[in-house]
Short mmCIF file of C-alpha atoms in Angstrom, two decimals:
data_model
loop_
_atom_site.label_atom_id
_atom_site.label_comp_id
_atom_site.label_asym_id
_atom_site.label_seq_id
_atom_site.Cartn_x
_atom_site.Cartn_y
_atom_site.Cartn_z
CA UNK N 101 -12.11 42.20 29.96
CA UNK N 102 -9.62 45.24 28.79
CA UNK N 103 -7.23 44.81 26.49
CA UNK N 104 -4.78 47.56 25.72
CA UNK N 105 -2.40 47.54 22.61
CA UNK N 106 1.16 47.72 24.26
CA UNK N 107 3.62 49.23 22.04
CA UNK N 108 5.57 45.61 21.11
CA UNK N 109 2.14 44.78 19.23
CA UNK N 110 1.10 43.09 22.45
CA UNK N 111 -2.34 42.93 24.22
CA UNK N 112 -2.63 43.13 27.58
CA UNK N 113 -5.35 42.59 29.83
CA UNK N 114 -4.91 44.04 33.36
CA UNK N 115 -6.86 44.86 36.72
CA UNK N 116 -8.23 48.27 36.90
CA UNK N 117 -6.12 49.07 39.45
CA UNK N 118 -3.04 48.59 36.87
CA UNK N 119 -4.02 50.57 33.95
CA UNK N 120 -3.70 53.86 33.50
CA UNK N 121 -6.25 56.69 33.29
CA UNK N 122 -6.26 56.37 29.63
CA UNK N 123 -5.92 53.24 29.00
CA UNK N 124 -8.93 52.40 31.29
CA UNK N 125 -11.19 54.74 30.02
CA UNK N 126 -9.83 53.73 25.66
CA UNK N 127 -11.08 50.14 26.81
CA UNK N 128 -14.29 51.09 28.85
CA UNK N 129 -15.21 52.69 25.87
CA UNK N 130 -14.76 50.19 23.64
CA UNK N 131 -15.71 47.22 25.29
CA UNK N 132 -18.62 48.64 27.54
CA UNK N 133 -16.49 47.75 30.71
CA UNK N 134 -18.75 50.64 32.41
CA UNK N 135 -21.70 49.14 32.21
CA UNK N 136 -20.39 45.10 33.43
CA UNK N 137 -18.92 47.59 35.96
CA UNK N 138 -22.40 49.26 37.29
CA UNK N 139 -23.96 45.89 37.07
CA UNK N 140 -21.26 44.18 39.16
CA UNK N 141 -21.60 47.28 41.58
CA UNK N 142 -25.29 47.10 42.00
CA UNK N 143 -24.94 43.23 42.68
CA UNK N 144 -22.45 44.02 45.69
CA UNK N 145 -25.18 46.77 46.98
CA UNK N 146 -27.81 44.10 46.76
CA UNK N 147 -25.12 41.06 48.35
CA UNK N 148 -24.34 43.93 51.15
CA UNK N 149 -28.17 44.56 51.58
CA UNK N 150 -28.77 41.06 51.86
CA UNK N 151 -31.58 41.73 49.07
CA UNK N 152 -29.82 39.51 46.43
CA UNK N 153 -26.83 37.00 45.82
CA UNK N 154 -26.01 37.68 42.02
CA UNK N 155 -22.11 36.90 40.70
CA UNK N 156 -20.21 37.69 36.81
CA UNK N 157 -19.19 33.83 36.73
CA UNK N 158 -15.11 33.91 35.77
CA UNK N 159 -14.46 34.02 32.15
CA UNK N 160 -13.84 30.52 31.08
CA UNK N 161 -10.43 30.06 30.52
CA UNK N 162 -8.40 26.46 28.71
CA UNK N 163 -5.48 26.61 30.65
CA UNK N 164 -2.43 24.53 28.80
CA UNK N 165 0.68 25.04 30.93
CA UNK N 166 1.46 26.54 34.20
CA UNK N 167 5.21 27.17 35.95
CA UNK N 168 5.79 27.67 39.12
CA UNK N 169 8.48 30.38 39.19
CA UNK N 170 8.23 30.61 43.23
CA UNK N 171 7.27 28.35 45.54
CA UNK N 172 2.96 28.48 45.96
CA UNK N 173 2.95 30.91 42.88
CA UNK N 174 1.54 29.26 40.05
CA UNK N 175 2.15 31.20 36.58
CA UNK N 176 0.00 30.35 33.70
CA UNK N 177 2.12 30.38 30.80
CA UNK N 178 -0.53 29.41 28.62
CA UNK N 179 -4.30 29.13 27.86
CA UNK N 180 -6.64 30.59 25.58
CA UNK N 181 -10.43 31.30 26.12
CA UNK N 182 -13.08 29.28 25.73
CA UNK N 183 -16.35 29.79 24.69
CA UNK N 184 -18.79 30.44 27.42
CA UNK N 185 -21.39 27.36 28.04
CA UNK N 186 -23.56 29.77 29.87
CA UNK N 187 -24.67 33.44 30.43
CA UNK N 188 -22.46 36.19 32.46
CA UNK N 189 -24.33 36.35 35.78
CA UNK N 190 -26.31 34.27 37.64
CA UNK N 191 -27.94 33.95 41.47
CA UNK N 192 -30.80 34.28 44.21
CA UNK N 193 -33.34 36.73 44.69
CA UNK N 194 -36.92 36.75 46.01
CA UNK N 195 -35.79 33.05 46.56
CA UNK N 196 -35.82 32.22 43.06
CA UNK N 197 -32.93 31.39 40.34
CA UNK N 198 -32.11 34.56 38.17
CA UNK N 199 -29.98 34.21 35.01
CA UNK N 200 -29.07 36.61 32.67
CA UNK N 201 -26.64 37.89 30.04
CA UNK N 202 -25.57 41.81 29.74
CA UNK N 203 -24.70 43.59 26.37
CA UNK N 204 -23.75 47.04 25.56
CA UNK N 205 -24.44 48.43 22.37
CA UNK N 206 -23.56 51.39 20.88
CA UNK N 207 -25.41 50.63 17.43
CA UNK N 208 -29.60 51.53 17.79
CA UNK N 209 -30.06 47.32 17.56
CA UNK N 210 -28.95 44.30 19.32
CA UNK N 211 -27.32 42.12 16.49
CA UNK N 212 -28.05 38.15 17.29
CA UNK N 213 -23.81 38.16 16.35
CA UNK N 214 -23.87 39.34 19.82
CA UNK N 215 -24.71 36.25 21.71
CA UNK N 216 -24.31 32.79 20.97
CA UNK N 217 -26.71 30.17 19.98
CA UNK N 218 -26.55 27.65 23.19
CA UNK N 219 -26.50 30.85 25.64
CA UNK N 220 -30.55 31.40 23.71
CA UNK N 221 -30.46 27.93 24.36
CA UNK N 222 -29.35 28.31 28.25
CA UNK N 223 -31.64 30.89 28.87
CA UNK N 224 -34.32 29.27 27.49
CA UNK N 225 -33.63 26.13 29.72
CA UNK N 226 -33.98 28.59 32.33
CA UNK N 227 -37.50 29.55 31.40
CA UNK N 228 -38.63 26.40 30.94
CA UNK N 229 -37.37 25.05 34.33
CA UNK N 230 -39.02 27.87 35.82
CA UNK N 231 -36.60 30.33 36.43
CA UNK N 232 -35.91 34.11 35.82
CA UNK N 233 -34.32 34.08 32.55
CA UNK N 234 -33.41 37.60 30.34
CA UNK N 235 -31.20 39.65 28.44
CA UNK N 236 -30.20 42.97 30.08
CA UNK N 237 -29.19 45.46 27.00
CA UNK N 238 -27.52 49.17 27.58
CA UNK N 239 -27.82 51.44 24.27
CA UNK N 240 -24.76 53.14 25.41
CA UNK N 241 -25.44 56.46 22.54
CA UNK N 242 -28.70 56.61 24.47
CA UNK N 243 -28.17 56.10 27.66
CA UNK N 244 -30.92 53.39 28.44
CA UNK N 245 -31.31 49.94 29.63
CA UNK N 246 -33.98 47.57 28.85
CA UNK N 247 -34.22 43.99 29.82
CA UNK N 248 -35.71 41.85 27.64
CA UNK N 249 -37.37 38.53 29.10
CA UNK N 250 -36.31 35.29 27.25
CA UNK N 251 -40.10 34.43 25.53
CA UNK N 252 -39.69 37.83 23.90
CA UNK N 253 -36.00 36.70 22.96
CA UNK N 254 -37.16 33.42 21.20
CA UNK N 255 -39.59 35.39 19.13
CA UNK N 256 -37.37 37.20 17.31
CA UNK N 257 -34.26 34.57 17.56
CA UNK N 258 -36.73 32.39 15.34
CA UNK N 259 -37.86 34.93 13.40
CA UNK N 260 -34.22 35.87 12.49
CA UNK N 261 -33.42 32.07 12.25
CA UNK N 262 -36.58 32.34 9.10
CA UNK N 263 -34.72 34.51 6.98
CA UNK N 264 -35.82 37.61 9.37
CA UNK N 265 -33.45 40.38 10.59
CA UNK N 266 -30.51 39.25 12.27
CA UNK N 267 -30.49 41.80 14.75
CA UNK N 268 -33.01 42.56 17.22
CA UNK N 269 -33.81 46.99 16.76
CA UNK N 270 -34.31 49.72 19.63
CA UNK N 271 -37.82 50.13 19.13
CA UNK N 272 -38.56 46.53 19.73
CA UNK N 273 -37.13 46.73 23.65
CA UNK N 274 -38.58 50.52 24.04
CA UNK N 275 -41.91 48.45 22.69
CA UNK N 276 -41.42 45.21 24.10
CA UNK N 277 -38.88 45.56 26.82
CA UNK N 278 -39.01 47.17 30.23
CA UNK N 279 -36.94 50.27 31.18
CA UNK N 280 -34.41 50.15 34.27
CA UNK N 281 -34.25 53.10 36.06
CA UNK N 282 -30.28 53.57 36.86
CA UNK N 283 -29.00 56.27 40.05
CA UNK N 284 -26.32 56.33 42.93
CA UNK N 285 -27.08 53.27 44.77
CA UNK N 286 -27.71 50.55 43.06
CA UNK N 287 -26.47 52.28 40.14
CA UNK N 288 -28.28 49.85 38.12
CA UNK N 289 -31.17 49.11 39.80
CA UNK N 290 -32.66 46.36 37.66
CA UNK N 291 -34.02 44.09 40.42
CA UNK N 292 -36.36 46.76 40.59
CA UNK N 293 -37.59 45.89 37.28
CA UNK N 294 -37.05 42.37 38.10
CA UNK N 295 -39.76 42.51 40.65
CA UNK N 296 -42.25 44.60 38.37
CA UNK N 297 -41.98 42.03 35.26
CA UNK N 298 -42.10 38.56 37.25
CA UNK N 299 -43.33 39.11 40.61
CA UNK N 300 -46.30 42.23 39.95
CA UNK N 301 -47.35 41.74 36.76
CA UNK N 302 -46.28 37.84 36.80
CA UNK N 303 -45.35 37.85 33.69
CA UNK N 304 -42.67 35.78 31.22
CA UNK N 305 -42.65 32.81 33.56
CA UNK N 306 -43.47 29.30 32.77
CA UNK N 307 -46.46 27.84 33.93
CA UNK N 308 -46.96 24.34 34.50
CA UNK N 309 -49.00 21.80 36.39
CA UNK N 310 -47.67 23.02 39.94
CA UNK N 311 -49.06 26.61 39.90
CA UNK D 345 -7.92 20.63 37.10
CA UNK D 346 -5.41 18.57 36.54
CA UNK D 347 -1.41 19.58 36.91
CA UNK D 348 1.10 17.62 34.60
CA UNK D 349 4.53 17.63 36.05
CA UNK D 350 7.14 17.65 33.08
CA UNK D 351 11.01 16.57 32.55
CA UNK D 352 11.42 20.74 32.22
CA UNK D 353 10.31 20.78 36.19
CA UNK D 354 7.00 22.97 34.50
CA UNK D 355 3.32 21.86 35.53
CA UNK D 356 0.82 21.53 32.45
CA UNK D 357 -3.00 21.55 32.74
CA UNK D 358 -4.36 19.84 29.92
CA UNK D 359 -7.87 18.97 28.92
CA UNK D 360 -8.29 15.23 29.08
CA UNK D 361 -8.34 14.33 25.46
CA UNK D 362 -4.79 15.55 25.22
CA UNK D 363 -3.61 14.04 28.41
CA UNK D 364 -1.56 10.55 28.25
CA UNK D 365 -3.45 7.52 30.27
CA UNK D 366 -1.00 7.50 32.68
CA UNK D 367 -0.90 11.52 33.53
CA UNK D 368 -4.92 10.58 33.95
CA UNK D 369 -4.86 8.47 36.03
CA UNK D 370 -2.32 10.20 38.14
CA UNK D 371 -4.36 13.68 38.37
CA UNK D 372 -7.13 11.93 38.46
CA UNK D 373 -6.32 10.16 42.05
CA UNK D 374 -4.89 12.83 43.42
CA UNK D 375 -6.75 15.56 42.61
CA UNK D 376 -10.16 13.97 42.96
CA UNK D 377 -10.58 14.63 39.25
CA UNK D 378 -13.30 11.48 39.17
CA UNK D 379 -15.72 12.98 41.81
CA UNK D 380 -16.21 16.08 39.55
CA UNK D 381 -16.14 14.55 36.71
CA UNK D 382 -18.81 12.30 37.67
CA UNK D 383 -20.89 15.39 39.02
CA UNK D 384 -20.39 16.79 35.94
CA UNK D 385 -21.87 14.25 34.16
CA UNK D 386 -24.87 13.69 35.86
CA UNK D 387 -25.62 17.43 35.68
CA UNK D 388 -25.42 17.04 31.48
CA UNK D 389 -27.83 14.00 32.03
CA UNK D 390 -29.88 16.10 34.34
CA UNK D 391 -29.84 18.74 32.22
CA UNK D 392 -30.81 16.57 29.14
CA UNK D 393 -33.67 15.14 30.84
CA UNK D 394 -35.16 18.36 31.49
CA UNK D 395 -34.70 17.78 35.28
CA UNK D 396 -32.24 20.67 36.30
CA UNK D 397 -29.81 23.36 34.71
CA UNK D 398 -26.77 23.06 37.17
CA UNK D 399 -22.90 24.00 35.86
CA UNK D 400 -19.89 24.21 37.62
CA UNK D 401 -18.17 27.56 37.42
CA UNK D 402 -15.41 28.23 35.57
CA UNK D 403 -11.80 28.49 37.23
CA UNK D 404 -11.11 32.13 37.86
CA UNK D 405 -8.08 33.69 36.59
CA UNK D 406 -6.38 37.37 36.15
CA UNK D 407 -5.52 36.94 32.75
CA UNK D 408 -2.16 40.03 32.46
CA UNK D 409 -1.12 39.48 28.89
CA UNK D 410 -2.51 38.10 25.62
CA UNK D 411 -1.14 37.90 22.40
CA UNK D 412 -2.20 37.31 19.21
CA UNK D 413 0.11 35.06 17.25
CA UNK D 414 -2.35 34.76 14.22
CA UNK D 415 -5.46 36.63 13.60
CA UNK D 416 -8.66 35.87 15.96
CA UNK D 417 -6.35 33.55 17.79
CA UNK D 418 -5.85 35.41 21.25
CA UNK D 419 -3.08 33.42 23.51
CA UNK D 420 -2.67 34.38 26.93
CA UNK D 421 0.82 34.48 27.90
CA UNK D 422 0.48 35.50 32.04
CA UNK D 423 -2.16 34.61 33.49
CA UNK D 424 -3.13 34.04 37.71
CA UNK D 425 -5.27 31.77 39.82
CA UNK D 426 -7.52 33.49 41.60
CA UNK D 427 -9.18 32.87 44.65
CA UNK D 428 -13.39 31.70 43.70
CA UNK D 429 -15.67 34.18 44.97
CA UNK D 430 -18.01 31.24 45.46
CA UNK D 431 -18.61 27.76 45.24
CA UNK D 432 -17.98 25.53 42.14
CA UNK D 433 -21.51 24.70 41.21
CA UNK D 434 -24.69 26.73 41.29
CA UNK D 435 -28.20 26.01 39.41
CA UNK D 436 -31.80 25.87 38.83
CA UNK D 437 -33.55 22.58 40.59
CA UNK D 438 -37.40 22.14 40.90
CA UNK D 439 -37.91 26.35 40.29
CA UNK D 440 -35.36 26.61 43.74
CA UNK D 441 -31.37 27.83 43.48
CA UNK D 442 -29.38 25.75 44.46
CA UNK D 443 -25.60 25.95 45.27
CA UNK D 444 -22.75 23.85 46.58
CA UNK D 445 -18.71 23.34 46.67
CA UNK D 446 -17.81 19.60 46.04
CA UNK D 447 -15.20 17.83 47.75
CA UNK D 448 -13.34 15.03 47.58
CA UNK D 449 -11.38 13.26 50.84
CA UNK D 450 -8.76 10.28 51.19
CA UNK D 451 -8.90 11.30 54.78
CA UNK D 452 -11.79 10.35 56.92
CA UNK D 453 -12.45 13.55 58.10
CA UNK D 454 -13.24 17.10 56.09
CA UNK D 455 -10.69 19.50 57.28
CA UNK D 456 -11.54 23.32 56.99
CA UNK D 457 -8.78 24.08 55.17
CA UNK D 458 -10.42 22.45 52.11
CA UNK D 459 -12.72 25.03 51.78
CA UNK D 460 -12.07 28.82 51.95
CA UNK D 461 -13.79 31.16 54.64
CA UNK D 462 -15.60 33.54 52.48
CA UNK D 463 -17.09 30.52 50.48
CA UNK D 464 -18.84 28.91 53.87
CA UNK D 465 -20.28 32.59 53.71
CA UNK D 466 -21.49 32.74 50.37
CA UNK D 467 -23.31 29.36 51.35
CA UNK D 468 -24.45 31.00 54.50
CA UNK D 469 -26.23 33.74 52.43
CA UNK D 470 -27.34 31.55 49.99
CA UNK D 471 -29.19 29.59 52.81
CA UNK D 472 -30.35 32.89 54.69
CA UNK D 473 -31.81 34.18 50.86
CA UNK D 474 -34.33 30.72 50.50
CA UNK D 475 -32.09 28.85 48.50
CA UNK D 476 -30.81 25.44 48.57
CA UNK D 477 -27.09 24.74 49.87
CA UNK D 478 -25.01 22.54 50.81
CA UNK D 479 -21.24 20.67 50.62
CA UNK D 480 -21.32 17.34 48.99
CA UNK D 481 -18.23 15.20 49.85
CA UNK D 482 -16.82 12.24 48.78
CA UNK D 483 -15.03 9.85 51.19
CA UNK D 484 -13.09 8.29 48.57
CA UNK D 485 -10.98 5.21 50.36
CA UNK D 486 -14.49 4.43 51.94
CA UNK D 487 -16.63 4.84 48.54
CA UNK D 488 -19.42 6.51 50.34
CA UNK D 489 -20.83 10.20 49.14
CA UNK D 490 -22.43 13.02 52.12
CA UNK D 491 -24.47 15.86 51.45
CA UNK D 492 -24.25 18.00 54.10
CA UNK D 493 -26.60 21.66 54.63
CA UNK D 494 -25.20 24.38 55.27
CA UNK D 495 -26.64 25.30 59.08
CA UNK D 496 -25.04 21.80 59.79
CA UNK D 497 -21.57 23.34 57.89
CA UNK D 498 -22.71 26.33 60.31
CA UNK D 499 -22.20 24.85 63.61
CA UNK D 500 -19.02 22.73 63.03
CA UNK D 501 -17.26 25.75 61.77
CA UNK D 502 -18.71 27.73 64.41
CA UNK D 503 -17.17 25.31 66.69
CA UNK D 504 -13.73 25.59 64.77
CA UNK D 505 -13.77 28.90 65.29
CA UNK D 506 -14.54 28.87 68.97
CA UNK D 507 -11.65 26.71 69.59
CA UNK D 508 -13.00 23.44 69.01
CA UNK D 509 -12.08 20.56 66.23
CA UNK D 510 -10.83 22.40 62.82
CA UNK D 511 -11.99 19.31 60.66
CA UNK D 512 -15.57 17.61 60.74
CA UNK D 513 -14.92 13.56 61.31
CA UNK D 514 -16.80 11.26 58.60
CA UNK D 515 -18.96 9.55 61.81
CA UNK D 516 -20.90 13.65 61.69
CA UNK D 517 -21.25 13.23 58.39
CA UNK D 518 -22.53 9.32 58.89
CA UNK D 519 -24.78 10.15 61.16
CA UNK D 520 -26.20 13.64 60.57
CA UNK D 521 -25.68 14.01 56.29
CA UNK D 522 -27.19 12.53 54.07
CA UNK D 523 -25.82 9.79 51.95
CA UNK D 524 -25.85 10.25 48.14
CA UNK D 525 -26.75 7.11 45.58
CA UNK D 526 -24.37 6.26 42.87
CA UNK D 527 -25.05 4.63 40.00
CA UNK D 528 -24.73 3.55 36.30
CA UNK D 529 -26.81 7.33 35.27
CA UNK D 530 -26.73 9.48 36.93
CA UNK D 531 -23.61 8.31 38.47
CA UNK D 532 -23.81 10.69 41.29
CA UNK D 533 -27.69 10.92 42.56
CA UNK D 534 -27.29 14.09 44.17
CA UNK D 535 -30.91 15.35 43.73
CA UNK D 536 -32.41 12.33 44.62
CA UNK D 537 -30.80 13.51 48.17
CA UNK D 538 -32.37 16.92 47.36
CA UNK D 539 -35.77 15.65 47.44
CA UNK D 540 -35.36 14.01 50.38
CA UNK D 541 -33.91 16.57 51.90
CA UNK D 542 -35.46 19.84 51.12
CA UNK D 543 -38.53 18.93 49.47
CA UNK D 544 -39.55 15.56 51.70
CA UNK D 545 -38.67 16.36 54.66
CA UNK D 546 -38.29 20.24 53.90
CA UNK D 547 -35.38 20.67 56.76
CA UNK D 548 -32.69 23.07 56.41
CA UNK D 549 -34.37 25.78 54.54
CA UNK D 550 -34.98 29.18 55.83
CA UNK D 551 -38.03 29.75 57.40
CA UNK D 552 -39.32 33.37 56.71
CA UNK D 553 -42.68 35.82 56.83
CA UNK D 554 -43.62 34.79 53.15
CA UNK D 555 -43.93 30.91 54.35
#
């Protein structure tokens, strides 16, 4: 999403192809549009490659009235977002169900303020039902990505839950986490780190009676 | 979603809660509000059970202005429907993806102009990646519910295209889908069908070199 402060006091959220040069790189800046931007880019490289089939699901929107100032144009007059029940991006790859949610941060820590509780909670359904389940995190002052598989997650969600830190720092996903190597095409190519984590090292996925 | 006409000649969407019974009712039958609402439901039993993780997607819309009347309360003022990239409901079943659009149909036949191009596609991939998908439709005046894969959607619409019928008739669906249980809970047995389907029978999956 960019919003841009209009000069009536008014925010305005508009395609890309709308805004102007400044205005899209104030709200790319501020709201780590890039990065949702090289993810979303890398999925169409994988869709086109037939490697993957990974989609941004729409932000979830309460829509209260809608006019219809023209005939088969329908104008939402009103609505007012709601608060996601799952994670950004899900899909298909290596036949299995991937499910993730993307962050940017410009601070050197993810802060749990960042997500909400039930999207932990969705992506540790995920895990447990056997699927690919993880947080994808850019340090934007940095310049690195990490993705951080849910089990790791939990661990510190409860130990911030426990009267721990609230915020999850740096050194825990350069520890912890595994680097994704970003370039031209895919520009982030984190399916490559996708396959290291849960299909070479098999690692971070459930086990149960069926293995 | 369901569309309120109003004395001011304006359409309102309203969550149910707010609607009146009769407004209901009246979205509700025409809209085949009651087929996803039931699917709905039986995906929050599924999911409480611990059986499957399966949501439908939310509407997507180009949200152009927002503004904030009172602090942290954002109200979008213009705002477009815009056309799904995919289907309406995609998910984690048995550690498999699995993805469908769901339709309802007074008619007794499912015309191709219920569903749009690029989504038969996106089912087509999905199917061509390993996963699981499919349409499920509801007959409504007949009270009977199909599921039917997609290389079965495949060759009807390859028909269509080739000049032949632009609507598959119920007696295809009768004779070569697969009918769904209803029920007290779930009240839409969709996965039951699943089993059957993809996991009994194991037809309609991709066959590849990893098999």
């Amino acid at each position: 999403m960019a919003l841009v402060k209009y000069p009536d006091g008014s925010y305005r959220e508009i395609g890309e192809k709308n805004q102007t040069k400044k205005a899209r790189n104030l709200t790319k800046s501020r709201l780590g549009i890039d990065f949702e931007t090289a993810i979303n880019e890398s999925n169409e490289y994988y869709l086109e490659k037939g490697i993957a089939a990974i989609y941004k699901k729409p932000t979830p929107v309460q829509i209260v009235k809608v006019d219809y100032p023209a005939r088969n144009k329908a104008r939402i007059t009103e609505a007012y977002y709601k608060t996601p029940s799952t994670t950004d991006y899900n899909g298909i790859y290596r036949k299995s169900y991937i499910d993730f949610e993307a962050k940017s941060c410009k601070e050197s820590n993810f802060s749990f303020e960042r997500i909400y509780e039930h999207q932990i909670k969705h992506l540790e359904n995920i895990y447990e039902l056997g699927g690919i389940s993880f947080i994808i995190v850019e340090f934007s002052t940095l310049h690195e990505i990490y993705i951080l598989p849910t089990p790791l997650l939990t661990i510190k969600h409860d130990e911030a839950l426990n009267g721990g830190r609230k915020s999850i720092p740096y050194e825990y996903f350069k520890e912890n986490g595994y680097l994704v190597e970003t370039g031209f095409k895919p520009r982030i190519n984190y399916l490559k780190t996708v396959d290291k984590i849960y299909f070479e090292e098999k690692k971070y996925l459930k086990k149960n009676d069926e293995d």
